[in-house]
mmCIF file of C-alpha atoms in Angstrom:
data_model
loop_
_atom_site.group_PDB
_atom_site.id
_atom_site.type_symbol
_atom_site.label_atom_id
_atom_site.label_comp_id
_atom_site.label_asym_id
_atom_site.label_seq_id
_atom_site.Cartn_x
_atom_site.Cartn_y
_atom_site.Cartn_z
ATOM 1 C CA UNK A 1 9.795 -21.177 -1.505
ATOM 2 C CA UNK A 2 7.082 -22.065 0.528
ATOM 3 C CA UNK A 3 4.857 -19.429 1.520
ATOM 4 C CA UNK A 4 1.725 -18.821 3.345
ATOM 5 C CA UNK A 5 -1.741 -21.544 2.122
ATOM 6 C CA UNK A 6 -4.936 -21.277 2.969
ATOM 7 C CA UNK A 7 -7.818 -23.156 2.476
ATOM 8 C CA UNK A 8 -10.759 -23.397 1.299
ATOM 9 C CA UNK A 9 -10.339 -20.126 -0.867
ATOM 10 C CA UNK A 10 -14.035 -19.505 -0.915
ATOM 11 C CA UNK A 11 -16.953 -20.565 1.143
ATOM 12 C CA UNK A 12 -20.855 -20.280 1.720
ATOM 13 C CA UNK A 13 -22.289 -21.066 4.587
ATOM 14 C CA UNK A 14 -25.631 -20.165 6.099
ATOM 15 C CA UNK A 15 -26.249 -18.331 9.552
ATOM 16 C CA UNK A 16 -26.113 -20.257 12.752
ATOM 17 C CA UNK A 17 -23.482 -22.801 10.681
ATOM 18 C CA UNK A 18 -20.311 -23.132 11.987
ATOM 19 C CA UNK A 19 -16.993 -23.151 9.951
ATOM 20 C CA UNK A 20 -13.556 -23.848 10.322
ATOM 21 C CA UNK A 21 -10.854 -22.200 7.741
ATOM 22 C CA UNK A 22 -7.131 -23.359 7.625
ATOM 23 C CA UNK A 23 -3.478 -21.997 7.265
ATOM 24 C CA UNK A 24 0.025 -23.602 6.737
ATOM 25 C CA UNK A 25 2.746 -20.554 7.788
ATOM 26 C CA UNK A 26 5.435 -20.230 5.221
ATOM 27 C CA UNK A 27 8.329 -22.184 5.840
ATOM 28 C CA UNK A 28 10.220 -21.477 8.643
ATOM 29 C CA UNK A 29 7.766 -19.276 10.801
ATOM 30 C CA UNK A 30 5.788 -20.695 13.664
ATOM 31 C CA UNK A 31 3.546 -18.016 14.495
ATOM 32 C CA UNK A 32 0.437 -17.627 12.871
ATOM 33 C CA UNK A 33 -2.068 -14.468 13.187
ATOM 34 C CA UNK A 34 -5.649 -13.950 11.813
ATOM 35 C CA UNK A 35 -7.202 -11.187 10.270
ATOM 36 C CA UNK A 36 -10.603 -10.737 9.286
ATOM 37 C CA UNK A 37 -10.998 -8.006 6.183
ATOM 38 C CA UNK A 38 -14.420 -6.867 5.662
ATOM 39 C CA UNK A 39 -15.215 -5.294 2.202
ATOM 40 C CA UNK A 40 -13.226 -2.079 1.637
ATOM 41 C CA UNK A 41 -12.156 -2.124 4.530
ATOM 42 C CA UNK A 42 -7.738 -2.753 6.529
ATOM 43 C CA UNK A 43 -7.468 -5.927 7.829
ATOM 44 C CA UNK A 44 -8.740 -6.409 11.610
ATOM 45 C CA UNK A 45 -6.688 -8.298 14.157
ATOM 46 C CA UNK A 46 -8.285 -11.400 15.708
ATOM 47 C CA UNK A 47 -5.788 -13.200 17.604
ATOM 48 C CA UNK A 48 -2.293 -15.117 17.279
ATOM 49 C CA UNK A 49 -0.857 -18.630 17.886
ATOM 50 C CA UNK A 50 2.228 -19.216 19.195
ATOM 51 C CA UNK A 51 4.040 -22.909 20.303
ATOM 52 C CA UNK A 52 0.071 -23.690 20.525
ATOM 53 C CA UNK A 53 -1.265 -21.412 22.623
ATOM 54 C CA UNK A 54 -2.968 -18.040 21.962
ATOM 55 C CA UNK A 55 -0.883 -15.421 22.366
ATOM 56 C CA UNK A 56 -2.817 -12.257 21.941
ATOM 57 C CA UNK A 57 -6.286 -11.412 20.749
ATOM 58 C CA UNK A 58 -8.305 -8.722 19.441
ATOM 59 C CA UNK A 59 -11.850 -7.178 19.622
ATOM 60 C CA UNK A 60 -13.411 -10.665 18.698
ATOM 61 C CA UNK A 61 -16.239 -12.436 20.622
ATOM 62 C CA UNK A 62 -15.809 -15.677 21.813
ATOM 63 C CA UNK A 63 -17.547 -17.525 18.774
ATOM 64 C CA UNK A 64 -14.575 -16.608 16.841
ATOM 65 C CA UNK A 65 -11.370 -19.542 18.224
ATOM 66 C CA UNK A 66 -8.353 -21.265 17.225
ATOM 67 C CA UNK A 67 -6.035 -23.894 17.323
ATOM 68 C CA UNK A 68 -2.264 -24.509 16.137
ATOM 69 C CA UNK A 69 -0.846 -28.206 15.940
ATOM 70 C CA UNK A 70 2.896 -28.931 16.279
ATOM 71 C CA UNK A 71 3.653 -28.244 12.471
ATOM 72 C CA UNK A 72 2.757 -24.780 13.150
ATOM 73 C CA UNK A 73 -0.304 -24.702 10.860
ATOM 74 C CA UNK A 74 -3.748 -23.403 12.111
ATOM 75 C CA UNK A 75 -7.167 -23.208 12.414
ATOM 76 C CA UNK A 76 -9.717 -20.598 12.931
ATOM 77 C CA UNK A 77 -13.596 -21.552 14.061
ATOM 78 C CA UNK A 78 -15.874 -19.420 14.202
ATOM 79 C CA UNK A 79 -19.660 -20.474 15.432
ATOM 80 C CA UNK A 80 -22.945 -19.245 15.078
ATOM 81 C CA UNK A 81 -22.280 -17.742 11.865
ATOM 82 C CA UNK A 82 -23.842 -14.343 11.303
ATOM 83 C CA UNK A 83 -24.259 -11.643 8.326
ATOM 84 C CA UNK A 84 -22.018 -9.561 9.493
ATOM 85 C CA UNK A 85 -18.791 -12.174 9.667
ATOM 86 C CA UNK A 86 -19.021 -12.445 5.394
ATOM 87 C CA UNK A 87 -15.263 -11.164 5.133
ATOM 88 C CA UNK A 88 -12.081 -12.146 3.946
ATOM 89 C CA UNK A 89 -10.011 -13.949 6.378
ATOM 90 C CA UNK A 90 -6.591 -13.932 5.819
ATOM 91 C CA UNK A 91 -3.791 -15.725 7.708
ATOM 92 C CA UNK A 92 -0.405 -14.364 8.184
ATOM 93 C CA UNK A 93 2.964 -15.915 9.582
ATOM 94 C CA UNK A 94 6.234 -14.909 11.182
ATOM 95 C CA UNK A 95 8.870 -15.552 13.179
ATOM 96 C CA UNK A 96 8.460 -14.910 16.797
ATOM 97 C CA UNK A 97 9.578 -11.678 17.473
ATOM 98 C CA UNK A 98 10.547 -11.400 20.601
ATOM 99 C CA UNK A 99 10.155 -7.362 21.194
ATOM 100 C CA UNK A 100 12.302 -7.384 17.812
ATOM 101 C CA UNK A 101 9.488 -6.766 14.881
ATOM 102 C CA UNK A 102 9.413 -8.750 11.979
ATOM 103 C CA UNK A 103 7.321 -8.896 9.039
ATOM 104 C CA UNK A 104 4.131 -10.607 8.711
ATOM 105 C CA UNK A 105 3.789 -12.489 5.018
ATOM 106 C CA UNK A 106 -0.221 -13.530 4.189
ATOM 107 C CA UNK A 107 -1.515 -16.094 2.751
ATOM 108 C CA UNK A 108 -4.572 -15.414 -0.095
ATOM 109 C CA UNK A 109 -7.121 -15.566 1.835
ATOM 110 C CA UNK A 110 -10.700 -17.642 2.528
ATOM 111 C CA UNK A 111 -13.662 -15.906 1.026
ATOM 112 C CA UNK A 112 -16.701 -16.685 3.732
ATOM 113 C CA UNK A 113 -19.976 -15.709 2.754
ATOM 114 C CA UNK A 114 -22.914 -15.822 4.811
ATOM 115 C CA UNK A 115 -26.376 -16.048 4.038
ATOM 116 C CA UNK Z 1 -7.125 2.824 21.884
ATOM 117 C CA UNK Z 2 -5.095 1.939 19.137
ATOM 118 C CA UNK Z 3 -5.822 3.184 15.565
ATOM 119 C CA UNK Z 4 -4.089 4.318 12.144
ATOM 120 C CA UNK Z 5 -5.682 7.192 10.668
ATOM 121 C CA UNK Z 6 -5.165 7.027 6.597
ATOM 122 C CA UNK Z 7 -4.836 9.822 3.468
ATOM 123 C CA UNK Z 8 -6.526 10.304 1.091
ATOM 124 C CA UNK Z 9 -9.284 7.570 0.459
ATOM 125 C CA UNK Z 10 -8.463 7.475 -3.297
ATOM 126 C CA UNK Z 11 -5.394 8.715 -5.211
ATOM 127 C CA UNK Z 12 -5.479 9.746 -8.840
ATOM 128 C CA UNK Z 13 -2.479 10.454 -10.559
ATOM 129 C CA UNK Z 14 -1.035 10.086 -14.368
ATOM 130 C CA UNK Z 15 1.257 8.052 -15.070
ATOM 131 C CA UNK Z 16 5.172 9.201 -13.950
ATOM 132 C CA UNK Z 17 3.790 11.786 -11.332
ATOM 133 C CA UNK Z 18 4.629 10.838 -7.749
ATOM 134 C CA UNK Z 19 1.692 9.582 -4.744
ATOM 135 C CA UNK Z 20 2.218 10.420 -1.329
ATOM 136 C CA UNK Z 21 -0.098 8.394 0.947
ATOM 137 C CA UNK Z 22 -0.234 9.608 5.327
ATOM 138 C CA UNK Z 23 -1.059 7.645 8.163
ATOM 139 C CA UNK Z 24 -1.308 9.062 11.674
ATOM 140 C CA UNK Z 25 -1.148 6.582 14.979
ATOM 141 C CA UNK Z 26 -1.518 6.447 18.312
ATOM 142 C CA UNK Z 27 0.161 4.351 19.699
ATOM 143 C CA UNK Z 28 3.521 6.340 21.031
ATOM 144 C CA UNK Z 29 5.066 2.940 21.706
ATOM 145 C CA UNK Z 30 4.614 1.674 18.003
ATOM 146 C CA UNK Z 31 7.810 0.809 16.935
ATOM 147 C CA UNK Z 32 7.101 -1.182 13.063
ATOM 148 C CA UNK Z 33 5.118 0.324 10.537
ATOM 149 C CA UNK Z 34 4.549 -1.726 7.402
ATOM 150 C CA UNK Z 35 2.906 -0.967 4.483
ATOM 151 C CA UNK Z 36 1.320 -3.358 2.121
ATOM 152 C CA UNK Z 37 0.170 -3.485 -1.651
ATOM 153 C CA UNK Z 38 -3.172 -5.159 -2.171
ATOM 154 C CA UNK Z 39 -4.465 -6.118 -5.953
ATOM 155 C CA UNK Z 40 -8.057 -6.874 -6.822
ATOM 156 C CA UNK Z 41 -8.752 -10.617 -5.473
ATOM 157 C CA UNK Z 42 -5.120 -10.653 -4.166
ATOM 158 C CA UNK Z 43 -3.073 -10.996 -0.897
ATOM 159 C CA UNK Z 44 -1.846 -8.262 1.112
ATOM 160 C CA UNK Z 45 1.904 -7.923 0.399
ATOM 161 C CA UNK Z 46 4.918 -6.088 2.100
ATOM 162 C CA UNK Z 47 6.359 -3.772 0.023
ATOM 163 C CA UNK Z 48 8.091 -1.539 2.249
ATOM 164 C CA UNK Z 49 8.789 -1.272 6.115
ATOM 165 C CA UNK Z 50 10.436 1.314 8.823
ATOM 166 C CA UNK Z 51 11.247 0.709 12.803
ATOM 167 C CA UNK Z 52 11.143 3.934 15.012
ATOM 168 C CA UNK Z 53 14.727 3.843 14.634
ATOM 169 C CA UNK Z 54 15.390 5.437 11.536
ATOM 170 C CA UNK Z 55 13.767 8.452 9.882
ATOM 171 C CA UNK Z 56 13.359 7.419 6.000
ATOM 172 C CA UNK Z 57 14.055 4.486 3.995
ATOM 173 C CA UNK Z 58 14.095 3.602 0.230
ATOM 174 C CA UNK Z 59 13.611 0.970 -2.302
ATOM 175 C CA UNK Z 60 13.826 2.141 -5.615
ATOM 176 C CA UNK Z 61 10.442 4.071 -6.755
ATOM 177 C CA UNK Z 62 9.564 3.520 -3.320
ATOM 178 C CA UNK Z 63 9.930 5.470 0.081
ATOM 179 C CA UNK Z 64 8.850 5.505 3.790
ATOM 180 C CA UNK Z 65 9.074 8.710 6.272
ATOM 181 C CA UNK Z 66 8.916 8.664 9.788
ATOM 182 C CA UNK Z 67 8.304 11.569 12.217
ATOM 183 C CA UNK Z 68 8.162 9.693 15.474
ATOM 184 C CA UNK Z 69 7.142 13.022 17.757
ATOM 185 C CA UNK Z 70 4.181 13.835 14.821
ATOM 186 C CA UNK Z 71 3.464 10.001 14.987
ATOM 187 C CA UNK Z 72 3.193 10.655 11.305
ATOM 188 C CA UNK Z 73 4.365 8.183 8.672
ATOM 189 C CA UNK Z 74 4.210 8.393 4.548
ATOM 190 C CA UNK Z 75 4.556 6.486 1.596
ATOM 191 C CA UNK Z 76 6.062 8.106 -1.634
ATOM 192 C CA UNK Z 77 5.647 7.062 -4.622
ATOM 193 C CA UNK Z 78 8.304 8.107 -7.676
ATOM 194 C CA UNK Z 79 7.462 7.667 -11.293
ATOM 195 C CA UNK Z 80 4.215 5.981 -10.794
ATOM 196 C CA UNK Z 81 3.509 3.238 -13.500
ATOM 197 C CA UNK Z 82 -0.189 1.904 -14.143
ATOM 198 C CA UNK Z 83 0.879 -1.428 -12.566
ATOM 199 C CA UNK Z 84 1.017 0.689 -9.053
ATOM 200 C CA UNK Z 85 -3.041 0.865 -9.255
ATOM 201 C CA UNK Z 86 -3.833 -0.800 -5.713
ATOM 202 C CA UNK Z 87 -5.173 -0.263 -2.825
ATOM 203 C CA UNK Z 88 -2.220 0.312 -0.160
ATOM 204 C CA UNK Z 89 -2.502 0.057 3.617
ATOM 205 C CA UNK Z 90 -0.734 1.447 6.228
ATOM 206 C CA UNK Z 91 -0.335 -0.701 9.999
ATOM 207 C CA UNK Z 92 1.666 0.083 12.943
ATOM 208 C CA UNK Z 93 2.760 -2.555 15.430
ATOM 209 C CA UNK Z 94 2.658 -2.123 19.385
ATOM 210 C CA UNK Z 95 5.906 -2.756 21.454
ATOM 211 C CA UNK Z 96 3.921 -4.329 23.922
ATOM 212 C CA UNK Z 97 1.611 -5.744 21.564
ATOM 213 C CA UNK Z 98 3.601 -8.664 19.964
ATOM 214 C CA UNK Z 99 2.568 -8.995 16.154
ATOM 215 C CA UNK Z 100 -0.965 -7.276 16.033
ATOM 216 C CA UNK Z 101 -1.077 -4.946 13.257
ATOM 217 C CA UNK Z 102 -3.219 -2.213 13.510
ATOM 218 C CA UNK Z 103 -4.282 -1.362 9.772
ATOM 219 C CA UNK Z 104 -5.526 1.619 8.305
ATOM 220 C CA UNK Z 105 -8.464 2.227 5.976
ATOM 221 C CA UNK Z 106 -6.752 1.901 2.881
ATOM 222 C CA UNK Z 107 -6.008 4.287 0.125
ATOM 223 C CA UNK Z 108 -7.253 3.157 -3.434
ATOM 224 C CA UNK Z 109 -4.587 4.226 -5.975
ATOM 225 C CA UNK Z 110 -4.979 4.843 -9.506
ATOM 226 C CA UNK Z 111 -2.467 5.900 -12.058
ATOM 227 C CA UNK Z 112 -3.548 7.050 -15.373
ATOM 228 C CA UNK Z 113 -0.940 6.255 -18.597
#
């Protein structure tokens, strides 16, 4: 069973860098949502792809984007890195619920560190 | 705005007593609440769910309560076993809000043999 990849698992960047982190949905879903988890802290929402468009977003500034390509896998960019975006971003996929829920399965994360 | 509201920080318990973990929302049209395990280093993972539909569900050592007018929900815990030491997180899903999750804080469990 495929399930949800991400890559690179860690990463150190420096501020003002920009990065871009990657997730393949487990097979079978095709739409992918982002999370950033800061330390100690529940996941926070940052937006959702869907048939390649953004679907919904959260409380994120506009340094923080994304893409998803026709296999359903998907970026997230974020620019002008800053101190405050070190986190754990984790990706998580599902099948499009249309008003019915359905679970969301993550993937292990990217560890970005900023100094 | 949205936001989950989670009980107790940390949990402490030896090994075959029972947790009980509480998570208030907000969100009156929040119909999914999930509730993950998540290990050192590790992935969040589903280990139990509830829809606004039902009341309680189980899953062996595992159960979920829902008190929809309260906008309460809980996660119990039977025999506990030191392999149960996680942090778990609450989240409660929007009807009008697709997939976004709302999370909680997190409650760090530990379970004493």
């Amino acid at each position: 069973d495929a399930g949800v990849t991400q890559s690179p698992t860690h990463l150190i960047k420096t501020r003002g860098q920009q990065v871009t982190l990657r997730c393949s949905p487990k097979s079978g879903h095709d739409t992918v949502s982002w999370y950033q988890q800061a330390l100690g802290q529940g996941p926070q929402f940052i937006f959702q792809y869907y048939e390649e468009e953004e679907r919904q977003r959260g409380n994120f500034p506009d340094r923080f984007s994304g893409h998803q390509f026709p296999n359903y896998s998907s970026e997230l960019n974020v620019n002008a890195l800053l101190l405050g975006d070190s986190a754990l971003y984790l990706c998580a996929s599902s099948l499009p619920s249309g008003g019915t829920p359905d679970t969301q399965y993550f993937g292990p994360g990217t560890r970005l560190t900023v100094l | 705005g949205e936001n989950v509201e989670q009980h107790p920080s940390t949990l402490s318990v030896q090994e075959g007593d029972s947790a009980v973990i509480k998570c208030t929302y907000s969100d009156s049209a929040s119909n999914y609440f999930p509730w993950y395990k998540q290990e050192l280093g590790k992935r969040p993972q589903l280990i139990i769910d509830i829809r606004s539909n039902v009341g309680e569900k189980k899953d062996q050592r595992i159960a979920v309560t829902l008190n929809k007018t309260a906008k309460h929900f809980s996660l119990h815990i039977t025999e506990t076993q030191p392999e149960d030491s996680a942090v778990y997180f609450c989240a409660a899903r929007g009807l009008y809000n697709t997939d976004k999750l709302i999370f909680g804080t997190g409650t760090r469990l530990q379970v004493f043999p």
